[in-house]
PDB file of C-alpha atoms in Angstrom:
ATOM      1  CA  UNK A   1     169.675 150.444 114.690  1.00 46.00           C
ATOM      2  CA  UNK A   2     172.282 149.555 117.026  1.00 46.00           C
ATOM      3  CA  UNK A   3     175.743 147.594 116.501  1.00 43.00           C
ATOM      4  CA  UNK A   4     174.253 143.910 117.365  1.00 49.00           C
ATOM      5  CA  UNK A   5     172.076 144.515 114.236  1.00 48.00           C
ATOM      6  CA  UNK A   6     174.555 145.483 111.697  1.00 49.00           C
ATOM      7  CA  UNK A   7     176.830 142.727 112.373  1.00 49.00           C
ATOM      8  CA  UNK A   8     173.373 140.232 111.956  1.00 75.00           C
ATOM      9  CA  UNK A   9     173.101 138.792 108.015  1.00 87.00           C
ATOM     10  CA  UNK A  10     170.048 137.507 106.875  1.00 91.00           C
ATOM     11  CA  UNK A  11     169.555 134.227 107.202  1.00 90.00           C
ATOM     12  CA  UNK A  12     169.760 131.874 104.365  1.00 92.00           C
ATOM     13  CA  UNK A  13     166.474 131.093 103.510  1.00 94.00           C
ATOM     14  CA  UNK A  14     165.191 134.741 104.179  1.00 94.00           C
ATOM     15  CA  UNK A  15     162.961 135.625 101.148  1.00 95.00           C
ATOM     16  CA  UNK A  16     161.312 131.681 101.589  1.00 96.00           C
ATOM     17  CA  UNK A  17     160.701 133.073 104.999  1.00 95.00           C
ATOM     18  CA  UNK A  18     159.493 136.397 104.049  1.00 95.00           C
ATOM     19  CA  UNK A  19     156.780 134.455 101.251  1.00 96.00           C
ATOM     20  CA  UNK A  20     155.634 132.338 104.005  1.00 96.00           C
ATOM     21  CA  UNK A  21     155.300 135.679 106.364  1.00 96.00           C
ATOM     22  CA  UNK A  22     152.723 137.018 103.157  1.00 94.00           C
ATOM     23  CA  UNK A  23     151.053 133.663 102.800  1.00 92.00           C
ATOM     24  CA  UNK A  24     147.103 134.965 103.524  1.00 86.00           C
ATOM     25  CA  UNK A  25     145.849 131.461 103.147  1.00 88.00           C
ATOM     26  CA  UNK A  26     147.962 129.710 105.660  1.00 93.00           C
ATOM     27  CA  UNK A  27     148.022 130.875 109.233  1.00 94.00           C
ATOM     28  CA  UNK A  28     150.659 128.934 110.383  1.00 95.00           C
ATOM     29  CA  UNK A  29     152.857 129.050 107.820  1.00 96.00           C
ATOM     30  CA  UNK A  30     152.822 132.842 108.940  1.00 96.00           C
ATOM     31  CA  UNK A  31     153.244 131.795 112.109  1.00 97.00           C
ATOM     32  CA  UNK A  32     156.475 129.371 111.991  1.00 97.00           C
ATOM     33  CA  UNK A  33     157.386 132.036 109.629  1.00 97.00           C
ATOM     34  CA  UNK A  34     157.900 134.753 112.538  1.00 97.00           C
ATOM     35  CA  UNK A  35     159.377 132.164 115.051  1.00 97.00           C
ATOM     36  CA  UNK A  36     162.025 131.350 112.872  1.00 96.00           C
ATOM     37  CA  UNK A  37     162.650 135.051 111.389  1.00 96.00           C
ATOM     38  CA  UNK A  38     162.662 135.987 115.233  1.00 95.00           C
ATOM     39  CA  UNK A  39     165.965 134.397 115.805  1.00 94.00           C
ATOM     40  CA  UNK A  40     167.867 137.137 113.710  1.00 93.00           C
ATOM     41  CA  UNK A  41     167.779 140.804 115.114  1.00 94.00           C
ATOM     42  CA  UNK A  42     168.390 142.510 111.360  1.00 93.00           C
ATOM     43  CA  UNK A  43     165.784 145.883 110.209  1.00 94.00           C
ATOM     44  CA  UNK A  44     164.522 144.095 107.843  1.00 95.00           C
ATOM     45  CA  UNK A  45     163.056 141.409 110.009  1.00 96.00           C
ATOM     46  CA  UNK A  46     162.122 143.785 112.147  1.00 96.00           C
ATOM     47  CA  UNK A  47     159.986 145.188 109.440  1.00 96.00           C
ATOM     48  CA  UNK A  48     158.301 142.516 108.391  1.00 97.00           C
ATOM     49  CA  UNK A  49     157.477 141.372 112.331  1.00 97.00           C
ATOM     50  CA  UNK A  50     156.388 144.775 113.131  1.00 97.00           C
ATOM     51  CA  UNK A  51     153.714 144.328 109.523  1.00 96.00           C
ATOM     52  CA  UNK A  52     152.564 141.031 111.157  1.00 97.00           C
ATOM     53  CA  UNK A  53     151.913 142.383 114.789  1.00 97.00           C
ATOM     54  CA  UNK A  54     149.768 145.223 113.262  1.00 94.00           C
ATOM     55  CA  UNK A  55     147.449 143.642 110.795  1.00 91.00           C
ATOM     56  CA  UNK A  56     147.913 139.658 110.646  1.00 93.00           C
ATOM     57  CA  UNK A  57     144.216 138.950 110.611  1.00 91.00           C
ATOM     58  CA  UNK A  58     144.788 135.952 113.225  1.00 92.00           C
ATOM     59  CA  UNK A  59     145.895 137.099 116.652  1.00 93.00           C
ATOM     60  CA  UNK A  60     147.979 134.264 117.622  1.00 94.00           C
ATOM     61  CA  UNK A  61     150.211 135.500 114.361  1.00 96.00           C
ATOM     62  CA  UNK A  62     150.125 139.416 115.964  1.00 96.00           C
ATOM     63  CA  UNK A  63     150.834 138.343 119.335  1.00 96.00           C
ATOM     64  CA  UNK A  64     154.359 136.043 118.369  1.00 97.00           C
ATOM     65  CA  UNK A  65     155.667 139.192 116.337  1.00 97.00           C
ATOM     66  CA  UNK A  66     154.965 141.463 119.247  1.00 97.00           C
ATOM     67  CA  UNK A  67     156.417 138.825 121.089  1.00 97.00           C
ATOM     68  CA  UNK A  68     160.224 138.631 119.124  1.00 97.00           C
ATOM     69  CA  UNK A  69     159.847 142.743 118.757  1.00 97.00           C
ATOM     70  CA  UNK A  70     159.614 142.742 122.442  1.00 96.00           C
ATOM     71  CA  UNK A  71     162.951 140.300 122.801  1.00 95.00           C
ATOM     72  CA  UNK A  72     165.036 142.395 119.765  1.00 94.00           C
ATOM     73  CA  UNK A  73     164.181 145.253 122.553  1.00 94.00           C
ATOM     74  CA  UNK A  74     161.497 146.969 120.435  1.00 95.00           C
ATOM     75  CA  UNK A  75     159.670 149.939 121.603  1.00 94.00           C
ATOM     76  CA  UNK A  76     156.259 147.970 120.425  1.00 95.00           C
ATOM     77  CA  UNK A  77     152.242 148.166 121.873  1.00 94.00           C
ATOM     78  CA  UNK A  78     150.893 144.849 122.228  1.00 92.00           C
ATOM     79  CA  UNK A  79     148.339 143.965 120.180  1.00 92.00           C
ATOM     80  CA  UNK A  80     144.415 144.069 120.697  1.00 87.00           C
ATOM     81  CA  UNK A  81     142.870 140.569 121.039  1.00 82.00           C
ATOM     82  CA  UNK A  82     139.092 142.365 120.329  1.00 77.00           C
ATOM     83  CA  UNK A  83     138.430 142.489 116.747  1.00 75.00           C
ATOM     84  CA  UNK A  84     134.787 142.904 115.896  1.00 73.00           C
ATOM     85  CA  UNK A  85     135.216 140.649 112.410  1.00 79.00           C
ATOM     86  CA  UNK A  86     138.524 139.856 111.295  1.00 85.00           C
ATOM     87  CA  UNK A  87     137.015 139.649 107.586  1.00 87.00           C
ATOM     88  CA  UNK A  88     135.031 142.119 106.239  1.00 89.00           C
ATOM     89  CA  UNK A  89     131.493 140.404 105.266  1.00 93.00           C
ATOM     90  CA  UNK A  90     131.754 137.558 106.183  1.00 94.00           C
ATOM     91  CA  UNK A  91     127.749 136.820 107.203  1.00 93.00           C
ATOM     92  CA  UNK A  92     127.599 137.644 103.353  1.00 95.00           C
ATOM     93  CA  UNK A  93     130.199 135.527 102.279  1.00 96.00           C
ATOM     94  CA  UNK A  94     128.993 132.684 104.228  1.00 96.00           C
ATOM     95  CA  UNK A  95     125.417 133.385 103.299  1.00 96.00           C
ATOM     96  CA  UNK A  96     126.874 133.444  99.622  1.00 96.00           C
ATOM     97  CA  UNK A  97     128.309 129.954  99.992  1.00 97.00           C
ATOM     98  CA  UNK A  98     125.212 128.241 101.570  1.00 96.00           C
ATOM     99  CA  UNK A  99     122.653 129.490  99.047  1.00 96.00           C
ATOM    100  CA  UNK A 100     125.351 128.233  96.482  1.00 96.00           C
ATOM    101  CA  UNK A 101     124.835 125.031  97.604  1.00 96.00           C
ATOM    102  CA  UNK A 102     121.463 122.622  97.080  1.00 96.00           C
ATOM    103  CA  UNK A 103     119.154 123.224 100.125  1.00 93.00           C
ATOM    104  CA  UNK A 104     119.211 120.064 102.076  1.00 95.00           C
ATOM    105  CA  UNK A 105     123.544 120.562 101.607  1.00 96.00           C
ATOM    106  CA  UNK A 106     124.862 119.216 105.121  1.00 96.00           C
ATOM    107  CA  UNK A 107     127.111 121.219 107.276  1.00 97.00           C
ATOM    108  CA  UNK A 108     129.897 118.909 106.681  1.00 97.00           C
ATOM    109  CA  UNK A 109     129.627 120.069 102.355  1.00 97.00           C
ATOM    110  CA  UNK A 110     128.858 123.708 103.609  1.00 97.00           C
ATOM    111  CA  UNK A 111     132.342 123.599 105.289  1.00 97.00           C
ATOM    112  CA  UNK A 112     134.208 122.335 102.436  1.00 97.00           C
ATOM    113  CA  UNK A 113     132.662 124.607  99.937  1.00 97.00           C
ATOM    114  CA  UNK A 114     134.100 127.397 101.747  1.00 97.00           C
ATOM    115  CA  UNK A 115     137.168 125.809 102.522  1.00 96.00           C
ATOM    116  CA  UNK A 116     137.454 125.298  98.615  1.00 95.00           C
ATOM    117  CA  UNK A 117     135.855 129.230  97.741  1.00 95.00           C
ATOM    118  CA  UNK A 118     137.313 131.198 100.358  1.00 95.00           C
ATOM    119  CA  UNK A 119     140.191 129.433 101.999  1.00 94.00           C
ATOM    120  CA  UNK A 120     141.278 132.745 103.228  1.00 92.00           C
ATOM    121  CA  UNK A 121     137.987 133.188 105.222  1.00 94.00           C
ATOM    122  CA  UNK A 122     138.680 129.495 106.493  1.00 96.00           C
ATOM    123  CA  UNK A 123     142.213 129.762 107.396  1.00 94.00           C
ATOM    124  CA  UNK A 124     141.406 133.067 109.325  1.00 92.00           C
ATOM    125  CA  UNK A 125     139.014 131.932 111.664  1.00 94.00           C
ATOM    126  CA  UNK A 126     139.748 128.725 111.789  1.00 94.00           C
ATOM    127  CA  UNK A 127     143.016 130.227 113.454  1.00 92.00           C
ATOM    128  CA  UNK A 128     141.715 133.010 115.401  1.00 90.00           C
ATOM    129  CA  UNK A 129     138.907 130.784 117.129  1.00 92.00           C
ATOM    130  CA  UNK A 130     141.246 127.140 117.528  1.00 92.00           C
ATOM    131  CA  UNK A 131     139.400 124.833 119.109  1.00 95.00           C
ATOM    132  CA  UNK A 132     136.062 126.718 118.896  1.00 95.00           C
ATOM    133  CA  UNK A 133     136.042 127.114 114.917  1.00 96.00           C
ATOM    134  CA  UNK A 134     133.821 124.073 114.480  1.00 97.00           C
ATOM    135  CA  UNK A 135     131.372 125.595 116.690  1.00 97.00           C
ATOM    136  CA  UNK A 136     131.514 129.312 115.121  1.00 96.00           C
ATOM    137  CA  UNK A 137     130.962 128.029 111.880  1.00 97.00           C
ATOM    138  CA  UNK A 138     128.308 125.183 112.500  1.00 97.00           C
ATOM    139  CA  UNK A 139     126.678 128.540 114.490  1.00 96.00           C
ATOM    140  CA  UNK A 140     126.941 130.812 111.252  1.00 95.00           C
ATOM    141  CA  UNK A 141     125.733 128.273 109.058  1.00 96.00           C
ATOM    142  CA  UNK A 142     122.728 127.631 110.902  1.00 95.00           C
ATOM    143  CA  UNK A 143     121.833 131.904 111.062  1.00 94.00           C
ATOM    144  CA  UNK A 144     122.701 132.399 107.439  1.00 89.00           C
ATOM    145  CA  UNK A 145     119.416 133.617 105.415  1.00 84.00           C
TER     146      UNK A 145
END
């Protein structure tokens, strides 16, 4: 730890920022979480960024915290984009869901179910895939047996 750290406090609002850092069902509350604890070089942060970079389950999440480690001056890997399944099961938890639900159940109903079951699942991919969620999940929902 070097001299610019110790003289560094905490911010203010540092344990709301370090729940929103642990929030597993909200993406981007991790997210604006690490830009904002990013601004303030202190071991603690440093902690906390370094936990995000190696096992946020979204990559966008990982790849910010490397991101500020990297600016504090961090002696940091950057993290792997290639993640085979991000949650473990998850053909079974989907599968789960749709036989949960009455057999001619639209996509639309399948979505919310999880959403409502497994927002966890939800949040993950929907923010490791962006723009390409829909797609993923109409894909998996039409494969589950």
């Amino acid at each position: 730890m070097n001299n610019e750290e110790l003289s560094q406090e905490l911010p203010e609002n540092y344990e709301v920022l370090k729940k929103e850092a642990n929030r597993s069902a909200d993406w981007k509350a991790r997210l604006a979480a690490v830009e904002e604890l990013g601004q303030t070089h202190h071991k603690q942060i440093v902690d906390i960024l370094t936990r995000l970079m190696d096992s946020d389950p979204v990559y966008t999440v990982q790849e910010a915290a490397y991101l500020k480690l990297k600016a504090f001056g961090e002696d940091v890997k950057a993290p792997s984009k290639n993640k085979p399944e991000l949650v473990k099961g998850v053909s079974k938890i989907l599968l789960r869901i749709k036989k949960s639900l009455p057999r001619d159940h639209s996509y639309e109903e399948f979505k919310e179910k999880l959403k409502k079951m497994r927002i966890d699942v939800y949040d993950t991919y929907e923010g490791e895939k962006g723009a390409d969620f829909d797609a993923w999940l109409n894909k998996m929902w039409t494969s589950a047996k």
